[in-house]
Each structure stands twice: as C-alpha cells, then as structure tokens.
C-alpha cells in the first residue's frame, strides 16, 4: 500500500521509493523564495491567524508543563518530555509547525497530535538529511495515525538550513522543533553541526509568528555537541530582547544530560 504521507526529497534528489511524492506546487516559483526578506513573514494585522493579538489571546495552558518541569527538576522526566509539554502550551489546533530533525519520528508524531484537528487543518513540515530517518518517521506515522492525519505531514529529505525552500512563503509557523545530535540506532557519525544549525535557527527566526517558539533539545555527550551548544547559546543571547525571550534548562551536576533551549517570539 502506498503511504499517503506527503514527502519530497531535496530539490535535486529523486523522491524516496518507499513514500509517495504527492505535490509541491509552490516549488514552481522556488527562485522567488530563496532570498527571503527578513520582513516577509511579519504578521499581517489584517490576517486573524497571526499577530500579537493571537499571541496575547492564547491562554497558554500550563498544567502539563508544570508537571513535566517538576519531573525534570526531580529527575523523573527527560528533556524531550519537558519539550513536548511546553509545545502543548504553545501549539493550537490548526497550526503549522516544523520538525527540523525528524530522526525516528517521535517528535513529528507528537507535533502532529497537537496541530491536527478533525477538519484536517494543521500541518507538520518534517525534514532530515538521512533517508533512513525519514523512513523511520514514515513507518512510525503509518502505524500510529490514520490516513487523514498522515496527509497533514510533509516530509523532506533536506538540510534544515534550507527550510525556507519548502515551507511556502507567507506560511505562519507556530513552532520549530530541533532535537539535535545523531539518529538513535543510526550512524553516530552523522550529527547536526553548528554552521547548519545556526543557519536553520536564523531561518526559523524569520518564519516564526509572534507567540511562536523555537524549541531545542541539545545533546552534549558526543564529540561536537558541547561546541554546538555554545554556538546556539550565542545565537540565543544575541536575539533582541524586545521581541524574543531566550531560556535554557540544564542539569548542572550531570554534564552529559541534554540541555533544553526555548526561544519565544513575543
Ligand atoms: C536526535 S535525532 C532526532 C530525533 C527525532 N526528533 C525523534 O523524535 O526521533 C537527530 C536527527 O537530526 C538529523 N540531522 C542531522 N543534521 C541535519 C540537518 N542538517 N538537517 C536536518 N536534519 C539533520 C539526523 O540525521 C538525525 O536523524
């Protein structure tokens, strides 16, 4: 049975055999998307789904986040669980979000459950540079969700630094999730790297709406992980405080524990 998950490979690569390329009409005008103005996704005041009004009207339900944060503090919850609980407070049904590192698909699935509504609104753009990761993600979705939910996921074999090549211009993105490092169960030599991670963060900061979040789980136990964290922290600290809040959660006496970073666009 052909999978109905929307999938495309990077611009020059052929589509993966195991998944079906459905359509990407917006790619016809890719040249116009390549060099976005930093202002091109500025929320339109006439568009009800964006703007500060949307952000401030958001009730931010926090019960799950509180429970997860207490779990993290008391050593009972993992960093990814805290991230997922924070997403619950930020994401609304019908939102568009990005999984910048699909890996085995756990985050893609969690995001899909948060954005999808019964009328088919909601969209998850997922990307990874490894074919095996996208296959894993696709398989997880196959067994976890129904066909109407799968249609809300678009998977791309793509470096996350190129996310603006596949997310259509004027899309209002609520959340971009990064779960960095290597693919669990995969090749540990294929890891996220600071230069492309930083480009992806810059792209994310351009496409995120007010009231949106960039969420990072940063693994520091592998070679290069600590340097990547330093680079991300430097990016996070440089964001203007009028429009961004940059936070970090770290277990200080367990230096190999993943570090959580949240960049909230006010
Ligand atoms: C820790 S895993 C992600 C775990 C995943 N989110 C999950 O829920 O299972 C990190 C993933 O990032 C991917 N990756 C590495 N560099 C990348 C890049 N430049 N762009 C997109 N993905 C990348 C790796 O292939 C790997 O699958």
PDB file of C-alpha atoms and ligand atoms in Angstrom:
ATOM      1  CA  UNK A   1       0.000   0.000   0.000  1.00  0.00           C
ATOM      2  CA  UNK A   2       1.399   3.377  -0.904  1.00  0.00           C
ATOM      3  CA  UNK A   3       1.957   5.630   2.029  1.00  0.00           C
ATOM      4  CA  UNK A   4      -0.089   8.779   1.823  1.00  0.00           C
ATOM      5  CA  UNK A   5       2.331  10.862   3.803  1.00  0.00           C
ATOM      6  CA  UNK A   6       3.359  13.886   1.799  1.00  0.00           C
ATOM      7  CA  UNK A   7       7.020  13.534   1.045  1.00  0.00           C
ATOM      8  CA  UNK A   8       9.516  15.222  -1.103  1.00  0.00           C
ATOM      9  CA  UNK A   9      13.237  14.982  -1.286  1.00  0.00           C
ATOM     10  CA  UNK A  10      15.540  17.963  -1.534  1.00  0.00           C
ATOM     11  CA  UNK A  11      15.284  19.930  -4.715  1.00  0.00           C
ATOM     12  CA  UNK A  12      17.761  17.905  -6.708  1.00  0.00           C
ATOM     13  CA  UNK A  13      17.252  14.466  -5.257  1.00  0.00           C
ATOM     14  CA  UNK A  14      14.747  11.885  -6.517  1.00  0.00           C
ATOM     15  CA  UNK A  15      11.845  11.046  -4.192  1.00  0.00           C
ATOM     16  CA  UNK A  16      12.323   8.116  -1.838  1.00  0.00           C
ATOM     17  CA  UNK A  17      10.896   4.864  -3.149  1.00  0.00           C
ATOM     18  CA  UNK A  18       9.029   3.933  -0.012  1.00  0.00           C
ATOM     19  CA  UNK A  19       6.955   7.054   0.145  1.00  0.00           C
ATOM     20  CA  UNK A  20       4.746   8.877  -2.276  1.00  0.00           C
ATOM     21  CA  UNK A  21       5.523  12.301  -3.617  1.00  0.00           C
ATOM     22  CA  UNK A  22       2.145  13.986  -3.649  1.00  0.00           C
ATOM     23  CA  UNK A  23       2.636  17.531  -4.814  1.00  0.00           C
ATOM     24  CA  UNK A  24       4.588  20.648  -4.191  1.00  0.00           C
ATOM     25  CA  UNK A  25       3.010  23.246  -6.435  1.00  0.00           C
ATOM     26  CA  UNK A  26       4.756  26.083  -4.692  1.00  0.00           C
ATOM     27  CA  UNK A  27       8.116  24.796  -5.878  1.00  0.00           C
ATOM     28  CA  UNK A  28       7.453  26.149  -9.323  1.00  0.00           C
ATOM     29  CA  UNK A  29       8.418  29.525  -8.009  1.00  0.00           C
ATOM     30  CA  UNK A  30      11.272  28.479  -5.804  1.00  0.00           C
ATOM     31  CA  UNK A  31      13.610  31.111  -7.144  1.00  0.00           C
ATOM     32  CA  UNK A  32      11.355  33.732  -5.638  1.00  0.00           C
ATOM     33  CA  UNK A  33      11.564  32.025  -2.244  1.00  0.00           C
ATOM     34  CA  UNK A  34      15.291  31.618  -1.980  1.00  0.00           C
ATOM     35  CA  UNK A  35      16.236  35.041  -0.754  1.00  0.00           C
ATOM     36  CA  UNK A  36      13.536  35.979   1.667  1.00  0.00           C
ATOM     37  CA  UNK A  37      13.405  39.409   3.107  1.00  0.00           C
ATOM     38  CA  UNK A  38      13.700  39.271   6.888  1.00  0.00           C
ATOM     39  CA  UNK A  39      10.340  41.038   6.962  1.00  0.00           C
ATOM     40  CA  UNK A  40       8.442  38.764   4.601  1.00  0.00           C
ATOM     41  CA  UNK A  41       6.704  36.808   7.333  1.00  0.00           C
ATOM     42  CA  UNK A  42       5.941  39.762   9.535  1.00  0.00           C
ATOM     43  CA  UNK A  43       2.432  39.117  10.847  1.00  0.00           C
ATOM     44  CA  UNK A  44      -0.239  40.808   8.792  1.00  0.00           C
ATOM     45  CA  UNK A  45      -2.564  42.825  11.062  1.00  0.00           C
ATOM     46  CA  UNK A  46      -5.484  42.036   8.751  1.00  0.00           C
ATOM     47  CA  UNK A  47      -4.937  38.329   8.973  1.00  0.00           C
ATOM     48  CA  UNK A  48      -6.702  36.938  12.013  1.00  0.00           C
ATOM     49  CA  UNK A  49      -4.375  33.975  12.429  1.00  0.00           C
ATOM     50  CA  UNK A  50      -1.267  35.969  13.228  1.00  0.00           C
ATOM     51  CA  UNK A  51      -0.132  38.996  15.187  1.00  0.00           C
ATOM     52  CA  UNK A  52       0.331  39.841  18.774  1.00  0.00           C
ATOM     53  CA  UNK A  53      -3.418  39.702  19.315  1.00  0.00           C
ATOM     54  CA  UNK A  54      -3.262  35.989  18.589  1.00  0.00           C
ATOM     55  CA  UNK A  55      -0.331  35.584  20.959  1.00  0.00           C
ATOM     56  CA  UNK A  56      -1.852  37.537  23.801  1.00  0.00           C
ATOM     57  CA  UNK A  57      -5.260  35.862  23.428  1.00  0.00           C
ATOM     58  CA  UNK A  58      -3.574  32.491  23.785  1.00  0.00           C
ATOM     59  CA  UNK A  59      -4.491  31.030  27.197  1.00  0.00           C
ATOM     60  CA  UNK A  60      -1.185  29.110  27.468  1.00  0.00           C
ATOM     61  CA  UNK A  61      -2.482  26.066  29.381  1.00  0.00           C
ATOM     62  CA  UNK A  62       0.391  25.137  31.685  1.00  0.00           C
ATOM     63  CA  UNK A  63      -0.670  22.163  33.814  1.00  0.00           C
ATOM     64  CA  UNK A  64       1.290  19.647  31.696  1.00  0.00           C
ATOM     65  CA  UNK A  65       4.350  21.911  31.568  1.00  0.00           C
ATOM     66  CA  UNK A  66       4.336  22.341  35.331  1.00  0.00           C
ATOM     67  CA  UNK A  67       4.176  18.611  35.861  1.00  0.00           C
ATOM     68  CA  UNK A  68       6.964  17.982  33.338  1.00  0.00           C
ATOM     69  CA  UNK A  69       9.170  20.734  34.743  1.00  0.00           C
ATOM     70  CA  UNK A  70       8.791  19.325  38.259  1.00  0.00           C
ATOM     71  CA  UNK A  71       9.601  15.907  36.816  1.00  0.00           C
ATOM     72  CA  UNK A  72      12.739  17.321  35.178  1.00  0.00           C
ATOM     73  CA  UNK A  73      13.815  19.026  38.395  1.00  0.00           C
ATOM     74  CA  UNK A  74      13.283  15.834  40.386  1.00  0.00           C
ATOM     75  CA  UNK A  75      14.984  13.621  37.792  1.00  0.00           C
ATOM     76  CA  UNK A  76      11.803  11.801  36.718  1.00  0.00           C
ATOM     77  CA  UNK A  77      11.246  13.390  33.315  1.00  0.00           C
ATOM     78  CA  UNK A  78      13.532  13.556  30.310  1.00  0.00           C
ATOM     79  CA  UNK A  79      14.343  16.734  28.417  1.00  0.00           C
ATOM     80  CA  UNK A  80      12.241  15.605  25.447  1.00  0.00           C
ATOM     81  CA  UNK A  81       9.220  15.169  27.729  1.00  0.00           C
ATOM     82  CA  UNK A  82       9.624  18.705  29.001  1.00  0.00           C
ATOM     83  CA  UNK A  83       9.895  19.967  25.420  1.00  0.00           C
ATOM     84  CA  UNK A  84       6.720  18.121  24.418  1.00  0.00           C
ATOM     85  CA  UNK A  85       4.831  19.535  27.376  1.00  0.00           C
ATOM     86  CA  UNK A  86       5.923  23.073  26.507  1.00  0.00           C
ATOM     87  CA  UNK A  87       4.773  22.525  22.912  1.00  0.00           C
ATOM     88  CA  UNK A  88       1.338  21.631  24.303  1.00  0.00           C
ATOM     89  CA  UNK A  89       1.107  25.067  25.849  1.00  0.00           C
ATOM     90  CA  UNK A  90       2.188  26.890  22.700  1.00  0.00           C
ATOM     91  CA  UNK A  91       0.589  24.980  19.822  1.00  0.00           C
ATOM     92  CA  UNK A  92      -3.038  25.365  18.846  1.00  0.00           C
ATOM     93  CA  UNK A  93      -5.141  23.076  16.676  1.00  0.00           C
ATOM     94  CA  UNK A  94      -4.755  24.004  13.017  1.00  0.00           C
ATOM     95  CA  UNK A  95      -1.247  25.412  13.448  1.00  0.00           C
ATOM     96  CA  UNK A  96       1.667  24.878  11.097  1.00  0.00           C
ATOM     97  CA  UNK A  97       4.860  23.642  12.758  1.00  0.00           C
ATOM     98  CA  UNK A  98       8.245  22.301  11.664  1.00  0.00           C
ATOM     99  CA  UNK A  99      10.179  19.282  12.883  1.00  0.00           C
ATOM    100  CA  UNK A 100      13.696  20.286  11.801  1.00  0.00           C
ATOM    101  CA  UNK A 101      15.235  16.910  12.752  1.00  0.00           C
ATOM    102  CA  UNK A 102      12.738  14.078  12.182  1.00  0.00           C
ATOM    103  CA  UNK A 103      15.002  11.214  13.254  1.00  0.00           C
ATOM    104  CA  UNK A 104      12.808   8.297  14.292  1.00  0.00           C
ATOM    105  CA  UNK A 105       9.661  10.406  14.111  1.00  0.00           C
ATOM    106  CA  UNK A 106       8.684  10.658  17.782  1.00  0.00           C
ATOM    107  CA  UNK A 107       8.690  14.431  17.703  1.00  0.00           C
ATOM    108  CA  UNK A 108       6.908  14.525  14.328  1.00  0.00           C
ATOM    109  CA  UNK A 109       4.168  12.326  15.761  1.00  0.00           C
ATOM    110  CA  UNK A 110       3.857  14.421  18.927  1.00  0.00           C
ATOM    111  CA  UNK A 111       3.615  17.601  16.837  1.00  0.00           C
ATOM    112  CA  UNK A 112       1.008  16.054  14.538  1.00  0.00           C
ATOM    113  CA  UNK A 113      -1.175  15.147  17.510  1.00  0.00           C
ATOM    114  CA  UNK A 114      -1.035  18.761  18.687  1.00  0.00           C
ATOM    115  CA  UNK A 115      -1.765  20.526  15.382  1.00  0.00           C
ATOM    116  CA  UNK A 116      -4.260  18.160  13.780  1.00  0.00           C
ATOM    117  CA  UNK A 117      -7.954  18.803  14.052  1.00  0.00           C
ATOM    118  CA  UNK A 118     -10.955  16.883  12.777  1.00  0.00           C
ATOM    119  CA  UNK A 119     -11.462  19.130   9.773  1.00  0.00           C
ATOM    120  CA  UNK A 120      -7.953  18.357   8.524  1.00  0.00           C
ATOM    121  CA  UNK A 121      -6.393  21.661   9.468  1.00  0.00           C
ATOM    122  CA  UNK A 122      -2.888  21.649  10.843  1.00  0.00           C
ATOM    123  CA  UNK A 123       0.402  20.880   9.163  1.00  0.00           C
ATOM    124  CA  UNK A 124       3.781  19.447  10.153  1.00  0.00           C
ATOM    125  CA  UNK A 125       6.755  20.022   7.871  1.00  0.00           C
ATOM    126  CA  UNK A 126       9.366  17.412   8.763  1.00  0.00           C
ATOM    127  CA  UNK A 127      12.930  17.223   7.481  1.00  0.00           C
ATOM    128  CA  UNK A 128      16.077  15.185   7.926  1.00  0.00           C
ATOM    129  CA  UNK A 129      19.257  14.676   5.912  1.00  0.00           C
ATOM    130  CA  UNK A 130      19.132  10.873   6.350  1.00  0.00           C
ATOM    131  CA  UNK A 131      16.867   8.725   4.221  1.00  0.00           C
ATOM    132  CA  UNK A 132      16.770   6.076   6.970  1.00  0.00           C
ATOM    133  CA  UNK A 133      15.452   8.683   9.411  1.00  0.00           C
ATOM    134  CA  UNK A 134      12.640   9.693   7.076  1.00  0.00           C
ATOM    135  CA  UNK A 135      11.774   6.042   6.506  1.00  0.00           C
ATOM    136  CA  UNK A 136      11.649   5.545  10.257  1.00  0.00           C
ATOM    137  CA  UNK A 137       9.436   8.570  10.686  1.00  0.00           C
ATOM    138  CA  UNK A 138       7.166   7.440   7.908  1.00  0.00           C
ATOM    139  CA  UNK A 139       6.875   3.939   9.388  1.00  0.00           C
ATOM    140  CA  UNK A 140       6.016   5.339  12.802  1.00  0.00           C
ATOM    141  CA  UNK A 141       3.293   7.510  11.303  1.00  0.00           C
ATOM    142  CA  UNK A 142       1.953   4.566   9.286  1.00  0.00           C
ATOM    143  CA  UNK A 143       1.304   2.566  12.428  1.00  0.00           C
ATOM    144  CA  UNK A 144       0.278   5.460  14.670  1.00  0.00           C
ATOM    145  CA  UNK A 145      -2.159   7.661  12.778  1.00  0.00           C
ATOM    146  CA  UNK A 146      -4.928   7.370  10.220  1.00  0.00           C
ATOM    147  CA  UNK A 147      -4.747   8.460   6.583  1.00  0.00           C
ATOM    148  CA  UNK A 148      -6.376  11.847   7.166  1.00  0.00           C
ATOM    149  CA  UNK A 149      -3.798  12.686   9.837  1.00  0.00           C
ATOM    150  CA  UNK A 150      -0.942  11.489   7.637  1.00  0.00           C
ATOM    151  CA  UNK A 151      -1.972  13.976   4.977  1.00  0.00           C
ATOM    152  CA  UNK A 152      -1.079  16.742   7.400  1.00  0.00           C
ATOM    153  CA  UNK A 153       2.607  15.700   7.418  1.00  0.00           C
ATOM    154  CA  UNK A 154       5.013  16.700   4.659  1.00  0.00           C
ATOM    155  CA  UNK A 155       8.425  15.057   4.868  1.00  0.00           C
ATOM    156  CA  UNK A 156      11.519  16.328   3.107  1.00  0.00           C
ATOM    157  CA  UNK A 157      14.980  14.919   2.623  1.00  0.00           C
ATOM    158  CA  UNK A 158      16.577  18.247   3.311  1.00  0.00           C
ATOM    159  CA  UNK A 159      19.058  20.085   5.494  1.00  0.00           C
ATOM    160  CA  UNK A 160      17.102  22.217   7.941  1.00  0.00           C
ATOM    161  CA  UNK A 161      19.132  25.262   6.913  1.00  0.00           C
ATOM    162  CA  UNK A 162      17.052  25.147   3.693  1.00  0.00           C
ATOM    163  CA  UNK A 163      13.658  25.028   5.396  1.00  0.00           C
ATOM    164  CA  UNK A 164      12.521  28.195   3.646  1.00  0.00           C
ATOM    165  CA  UNK A 165      12.860  26.366   0.317  1.00  0.00           C
ATOM    166  CA  UNK A 166       9.974  24.065   1.195  1.00  0.00           C
ATOM    167  CA  UNK A 167       7.767  25.962   3.616  1.00  0.00           C
ATOM    168  CA  UNK A 168       5.650  28.164   1.358  1.00  0.00           C
ATOM    169  CA  UNK A 169       6.112  31.878   1.625  1.00  0.00           C
ATOM    170  CA  UNK A 170       3.548  33.517   3.939  1.00  0.00           C
ATOM    171  CA  UNK A 171       3.064  30.333   5.953  1.00  0.00           C
ATOM    172  CA  UNK A 172       2.575  31.269   9.593  1.00  0.00           C
ATOM    173  CA  UNK A 173       4.769  28.923  11.574  1.00  0.00           C
ATOM    174  CA  UNK A 174       3.977  28.492  15.271  1.00  0.00           C
ATOM    175  CA  UNK A 175       6.834  26.239  16.333  1.00  0.00           C
ATOM    176  CA  UNK A 176      10.133  24.888  15.027  1.00  0.00           C
ATOM    177  CA  UNK A 177      11.499  21.871  16.916  1.00  0.00           C
ATOM    178  CA  UNK A 178      15.131  20.772  16.897  1.00  0.00           C
ATOM    179  CA  UNK A 179      16.258  17.534  18.529  1.00  0.00           C
ATOM    180  CA  UNK A 180      19.954  17.688  17.761  1.00  0.00           C
ATOM    181  CA  UNK A 181      22.817  15.198  17.644  1.00  0.00           C
ATOM    182  CA  UNK A 182      22.711  11.800  15.940  1.00  0.00           C
ATOM    183  CA  UNK A 183      19.946   9.401  14.974  1.00  0.00           C
ATOM    184  CA  UNK A 184      19.371   6.927  17.831  1.00  0.00           C
ATOM    185  CA  UNK A 185      20.136   3.477  16.430  1.00  0.00           C
ATOM    186  CA  UNK A 186      21.749   5.040  13.352  1.00  0.00           C
ATOM    187  CA  UNK A 187      25.172   6.222  12.232  1.00  0.00           C
ATOM    188  CA  UNK A 188      26.655   8.198  15.135  1.00  0.00           C
ATOM    189  CA  UNK A 189      28.991   9.986  12.742  1.00  0.00           C
ATOM    190  CA  UNK A 190      26.050  11.795  11.137  1.00  0.00           C
ATOM    191  CA  UNK A 191      25.306  14.578  13.570  1.00  0.00           C
ATOM    192  CA  UNK A 192      23.875  18.051  13.452  1.00  0.00           C
ATOM    193  CA  UNK A 193      26.628  20.644  13.056  1.00  0.00           C
ATOM    194  CA  UNK A 194      26.882  24.201  14.294  1.00  0.00           C
ATOM    195  CA  UNK A 195      27.139  26.033  10.941  1.00  0.00           C
ATOM    196  CA  UNK A 196      23.949  24.496   9.510  1.00  0.00           C
ATOM    197  CA  UNK A 197      22.185  24.536  12.874  1.00  0.00           C
ATOM    198  CA  UNK A 198      22.835  28.278  13.101  1.00  0.00           C
ATOM    199  CA  UNK A 199      21.566  28.845   9.551  1.00  0.00           C
ATOM    200  CA  UNK A 200      18.461  26.843  10.449  1.00  0.00           C
ATOM    201  CA  UNK A 201      17.939  28.945  13.572  1.00  0.00           C
ATOM    202  CA  UNK A 202      18.192  32.116  11.525  1.00  0.00           C
ATOM    203  CA  UNK A 203      15.663  30.731   9.036  1.00  0.00           C
ATOM    204  CA  UNK A 204      13.372  29.698  11.905  1.00  0.00           C
ATOM    205  CA  UNK A 205      13.564  33.147  13.434  1.00  0.00           C
ATOM    206  CA  UNK A 206      12.451  34.637  10.097  1.00  0.00           C
ATOM    207  CA  UNK A 207       9.412  32.422   9.639  1.00  0.00           C
ATOM    208  CA  UNK A 208       8.106  32.208  13.200  1.00  0.00           C
ATOM    209  CA  UNK A 209       4.999  34.201  14.117  1.00  0.00           C
ATOM    210  CA  UNK A 210       4.647  36.288  17.246  1.00  0.00           C
ATOM    211  CA  UNK A 211       3.606  33.906  20.009  1.00  0.00           C
ATOM    212  CA  UNK A 212       5.698  31.163  18.417  1.00  0.00           C
ATOM    213  CA  UNK A 213       8.548  29.087  19.773  1.00  0.00           C
ATOM    214  CA  UNK A 214      11.847  27.600  18.637  1.00  0.00           C
ATOM    215  CA  UNK A 215      12.468  24.532  20.806  1.00  0.00           C
ATOM    216  CA  UNK A 216      15.865  22.848  21.015  1.00  0.00           C
ATOM    217  CA  UNK A 217      16.983  19.674  22.763  1.00  0.00           C
ATOM    218  CA  UNK A 218      20.773  19.850  22.599  1.00  0.00           C
ATOM    219  CA  UNK A 219      22.811  16.704  23.248  1.00  0.00           C
ATOM    220  CA  UNK A 220      26.243  17.451  24.647  1.00  0.00           C
ATOM    221  CA  UNK A 221      27.584  13.948  25.352  1.00  0.00           C
ATOM    222  CA  UNK A 222      29.021  13.300  21.861  1.00  0.00           C
ATOM    223  CA  UNK A 223      32.033  14.962  20.198  1.00  0.00           C
ATOM    224  CA  UNK A 224      30.999  18.356  18.873  1.00  0.00           C
ATOM    225  CA  UNK A 225      27.831  18.510  20.987  1.00  0.00           C
ATOM    226  CA  UNK A 226      29.213  20.964  23.531  1.00  0.00           C
ATOM    227  CA  UNK A 227      30.523  23.266  20.760  1.00  0.00           C
ATOM    228  CA  UNK A 228      27.109  23.201  19.121  1.00  0.00           C
ATOM    229  CA  UNK A 229      25.528  24.199  22.442  1.00  0.00           C
ATOM    230  CA  UNK A 230      27.953  27.130  22.769  1.00  0.00           C
ATOM    231  CA  UNK A 231      27.095  28.310  19.250  1.00  0.00           C
ATOM    232  CA  UNK A 232      23.341  28.023  19.940  1.00  0.00           C
ATOM    233  CA  UNK A 233      23.661  29.892  23.227  1.00  0.00           C
ATOM    234  CA  UNK A 234      25.495  32.680  21.486  1.00  0.00           C
ATOM    235  CA  UNK A 235      22.727  32.907  18.859  1.00  0.00           C
ATOM    236  CA  UNK A 236      20.052  32.809  21.581  1.00  0.00           C
ATOM    237  CA  UNK A 237      21.732  35.528  23.629  1.00  0.00           C
ATOM    238  CA  UNK A 238      22.008  37.787  20.574  1.00  0.00           C
ATOM    239  CA  UNK A 239      18.256  37.863  19.862  1.00  0.00           C
ATOM    240  CA  UNK A 240      16.769  41.310  20.591  1.00  0.00           C
ATOM    241  CA  UNK A 241      15.057  41.323  23.972  1.00  0.00           C
ATOM    242  CA  UNK A 242      12.162  43.471  22.713  1.00  0.00           C
ATOM    243  CA  UNK A 243      10.954  40.627  20.518  1.00  0.00           C
ATOM    244  CA  UNK A 244      12.480  37.433  21.920  1.00  0.00           C
ATOM    245  CA  UNK A 245      12.854  35.593  25.223  1.00  0.00           C
ATOM    246  CA  UNK A 246      15.683  33.033  25.245  1.00  0.00           C
ATOM    247  CA  UNK A 247      15.653  30.405  28.021  1.00  0.00           C
ATOM    248  CA  UNK A 248      17.869  27.480  28.944  1.00  0.00           C
ATOM    249  CA  UNK A 249      17.233  24.455  31.216  1.00  0.00           C
ATOM    250  CA  UNK A 250      20.264  22.417  32.228  1.00  0.00           C
ATOM    251  CA  UNK A 251      21.097  19.792  34.842  1.00  0.00           C
ATOM    252  CA  UNK A 252      24.295  21.267  36.261  1.00  0.00           C
ATOM    253  CA  UNK A 253      25.678  18.222  38.046  1.00  0.00           C
ATOM    254  CA  UNK A 254      25.086  15.872  35.101  1.00  0.00           C
ATOM    255  CA  UNK A 255      27.124  17.463  32.329  1.00  0.00           C
ATOM    256  CA  UNK A 256      26.162  14.852  29.724  1.00  0.00           C
ATOM    257  CA  UNK A 257      22.419  15.485  30.136  1.00  0.00           C
ATOM    258  CA  UNK A 258      20.721  17.147  27.172  1.00  0.00           C
ATOM    259  CA  UNK A 259      20.156  20.872  27.519  1.00  0.00           C
ATOM    260  CA  UNK A 260      16.818  22.476  26.696  1.00  0.00           C
ATOM    261  CA  UNK A 261      16.653  25.836  24.982  1.00  0.00           C
ATOM    262  CA  UNK A 262      13.439  27.712  24.223  1.00  0.00           C
ATOM    263  CA  UNK A 263      13.363  30.841  22.070  1.00  0.00           C
ATOM    264  CA  UNK A 264       9.962  32.515  22.375  1.00  0.00           C
ATOM    265  CA  UNK A 265       8.964  35.225  19.925  1.00  0.00           C
ATOM    266  CA  UNK A 266       6.892  37.833  21.759  1.00  0.00           C
TER     267      UNK A 266
HETATM  268  C1  LIG B   1      18.476  13.160  17.754  1.00  0.00           C
HETATM  269  S1  LIG B   1      17.949  12.791  16.132  1.00  0.00           S
HETATM  270  C2  LIG B   1      16.308  13.405  16.086  1.00  0.00           C
HETATM  271  C3  LIG B   1      15.325  12.603  16.892  1.00  0.00           C
HETATM  272  C4  LIG B   1      13.899  12.779  16.436  1.00  0.00           C
HETATM  273  N1  LIG B   1      13.410  14.106  16.536  1.00  0.00           N
HETATM  274  C5  LIG B   1      12.948  11.787  17.046  1.00  0.00           C
HETATM  275  O1  LIG B   1      11.906  12.177  17.603  1.00  0.00           O
HETATM  276  O2  LIG B   1      13.230  10.591  16.965  1.00  0.00           O
HETATM  277  C6  LIG B   1      18.794  14.000  15.149  1.00  0.00           C
HETATM  278  C7  LIG B   1      18.478  13.894  13.664  1.00  0.00           C
HETATM  279  O3  LIG B   1      18.980  15.084  13.039  1.00  0.00           O
HETATM  280  C8  LIG B   1      19.301  14.730  11.715  1.00  0.00           C
HETATM  281  N2  LIG B   1      20.142  15.772  11.120  1.00  0.00           N
HETATM  282  C9  LIG B   1      21.472  15.939  11.230  1.00  0.00           C
HETATM  283  N3  LIG B   1      21.865  17.035  10.558  1.00  0.00           N
HETATM  284  C10 LIG B   1      20.740  17.560   9.987  1.00  0.00           C
HETATM  285  C11 LIG B   1      20.494  18.677   9.146  1.00  0.00           C
HETATM  286  N4  LIG B   1      21.474  19.497   8.786  1.00  0.00           N
HETATM  287  N5  LIG B   1      19.228  18.907   8.746  1.00  0.00           N
HETATM  288  C12 LIG B   1      18.213  18.084   9.130  1.00  0.00           C
HETATM  289  N6  LIG B   1      18.394  17.009   9.922  1.00  0.00           N
HETATM  290  C13 LIG B   1      19.639  16.748  10.340  1.00  0.00           C
HETATM  291  C14 LIG B   1      19.981  13.385  11.873  1.00  0.00           C
HETATM  292  O4  LIG B   1      20.002  12.691  10.660  1.00  0.00           O
HETATM  293  C15 LIG B   1      19.128  12.730  12.956  1.00  0.00           C
HETATM  294  O5  LIG B   1      18.157  11.900  12.387  1.00  0.00           O
END
